[in-house]
Short mmCIF file of C-alpha atoms in Angstrom, two decimals:
data_model
loop_
_atom_site.label_atom_id
_atom_site.label_comp_id
_atom_site.label_asym_id
_atom_site.label_seq_id
_atom_site.Cartn_x
_atom_site.Cartn_y
_atom_site.Cartn_z
CA MET A 1 -133.96 62.87 -89.85
CA ALA A 2 -135.27 62.96 -86.28
CA VAL A 3 -137.66 60.36 -85.04
CA ALA A 4 -140.53 61.72 -83.01
CA ALA A 5 -141.35 59.99 -79.75
CA VAL A 6 -144.56 58.06 -79.97
CA ALA A 7 -146.68 57.63 -76.88
CA ILE A 8 -147.96 54.09 -76.77
CA ARG A 9 -151.46 54.02 -75.43
CA PRO A 10 -152.31 51.16 -73.13
CA ALA A 11 -154.98 48.73 -74.22
CA ALA A 12 -158.50 49.94 -73.77
CA ALA A 13 -159.01 50.95 -70.16
CA TRP A 14 -162.00 49.85 -68.15
CA ILE A 15 -164.42 52.73 -67.67
CA ARG A 16 -166.12 52.74 -64.29
CA ASP A 17 -168.52 55.62 -65.02
CA TRP A 18 -169.69 54.00 -68.23
CA ALA A 19 -173.42 54.76 -68.33
CA ARG A 20 -173.13 58.34 -69.54
CA LEU A 21 -170.83 57.23 -72.38
CA GLY A 22 -173.10 54.53 -73.78
CA ALA A 23 -174.40 54.72 -77.32
CA CYS A 24 -177.87 54.50 -75.79
CA SER A 25 -177.41 57.36 -73.30
CA ASP A 26 -179.31 59.84 -75.46
CA GLN A 27 -182.12 57.47 -76.42
CA ASP A 28 -185.43 56.58 -74.89
CA PRO A 29 -184.65 53.95 -72.22
CA ASP A 30 -187.90 52.13 -73.02
CA ALA A 31 -186.44 51.26 -76.44
CA LEU A 32 -184.02 48.88 -74.71
CA PHE A 33 -186.71 47.11 -72.70
CA VAL A 34 -188.59 45.41 -75.50
CA GLN A 35 -189.43 41.85 -76.45
CA GLY A 36 -189.46 39.75 -79.57
CA ARG A 37 -188.16 41.14 -82.85
CA ALA A 38 -187.77 44.62 -81.40
CA GLN A 39 -184.80 43.30 -79.42
CA ARG A 40 -182.80 43.10 -82.66
CA ASP A 41 -183.16 46.86 -83.09
CA ALA A 42 -182.27 47.43 -79.45
CA LYS A 43 -179.14 45.27 -79.82
CA ALA A 44 -178.11 47.25 -82.91
CA VAL A 45 -177.66 50.32 -80.71
CA CYS A 46 -174.89 48.44 -78.88
CA ARG A 47 -172.84 47.77 -82.00
CA GLY A 48 -169.79 49.96 -81.89
CA CYS A 49 -170.54 51.27 -78.40
CA GLN A 50 -167.33 52.12 -76.57
CA VAL A 51 -168.62 50.80 -73.24
CA VAL A 52 -170.44 47.66 -74.33
CA SER A 53 -168.19 45.44 -72.15
CA GLU A 54 -168.77 47.57 -69.06
CA CYS A 55 -172.51 47.55 -69.64
CA LEU A 56 -172.60 43.78 -70.11
CA ALA A 57 -170.45 43.15 -67.04
CA ASP A 58 -172.72 45.32 -64.91
CA ALA A 59 -175.83 43.47 -66.12
CA LEU A 60 -174.24 40.05 -65.54
CA ASP A 61 -172.80 40.87 -62.11
CA ASN A 62 -176.11 42.34 -60.96
CA ARG A 63 -178.23 39.63 -62.60
CA VAL A 64 -180.35 42.19 -64.47
CA ASP A 65 -183.40 40.33 -65.71
CA PHE A 66 -184.88 42.68 -68.28
CA GLY A 67 -183.77 44.65 -71.29
CA VAL A 68 -180.85 44.67 -73.66
CA TRP A 69 -177.56 45.32 -71.89
CA GLY A 70 -174.12 45.08 -73.44
CA GLY A 71 -175.58 43.87 -76.69
CA MET A 72 -177.30 40.86 -75.14
CA THR A 73 -180.92 40.12 -74.43
CA GLN A 74 -182.08 38.79 -71.08
CA ARG A 75 -182.33 35.29 -72.58
CA GLU A 76 -178.76 35.48 -73.92
CA ARG A 77 -177.43 36.70 -70.57
CA ARG A 78 -179.22 33.93 -68.67
CA ALA A 79 -177.75 31.34 -71.04
CA LEU A 80 -174.26 32.79 -70.56
CA LEU A 81 -174.64 32.72 -66.78
CA ARG A 82 -175.74 29.07 -66.95
CA ARG A 83 -172.78 28.16 -69.20
CA ARG A 84 -170.24 29.93 -67.00
CA PRO A 85 -171.34 29.53 -63.36
CA GLU A 86 -167.72 29.59 -62.20
CA VAL A 87 -167.27 33.26 -63.09
CA GLN A 88 -167.39 35.18 -59.82
CA SER A 89 -166.95 38.67 -61.30
CA TRP A 90 -167.87 39.48 -64.87
CA THR A 91 -166.38 42.93 -64.36
CA ALA A 92 -162.98 41.42 -63.56
CA ALA A 93 -163.22 38.89 -66.37
CA LEU A 94 -164.30 41.34 -69.06
CA ALA A 95 -161.92 44.07 -67.87
CA ALA A 96 -159.03 41.63 -68.19
CA ALA A 97 -160.18 40.59 -71.64
CA LYS A 98 -160.58 44.20 -72.74
CA SER A 99 -157.07 45.08 -71.57
CA GLY A 100 -155.52 42.04 -73.18
CA ALA A 101 -154.52 40.52 -69.84
CA PRO A 102 -155.15 36.86 -69.06
CA SER A 103 -158.79 36.44 -68.23
CA PRO A 104 -160.48 34.02 -65.85
CA LEU A 105 -162.97 33.24 -68.63
#
């Protein structure tokens, strides 16, 4: 019996052109810029999104103040930034975590 060669895929690669691949890319953008209880629905769009880490990193690195990005509300992102002021690049940190490499987090 012959054993077929199996290509081992590397851990999830960081996607630089992530915006067009987001689970929200075909939705009304205003639905992600809501307040109160409506944020729960907006965050639900992010569940299972293949580029949620990229989206979150972009929002954190650019200090985006409004809307749901990467599954987090503006309040959640501000709290994370306050808890982790030493993180210089969220893109580097989350890319390393996504790939399984040691992360500066």
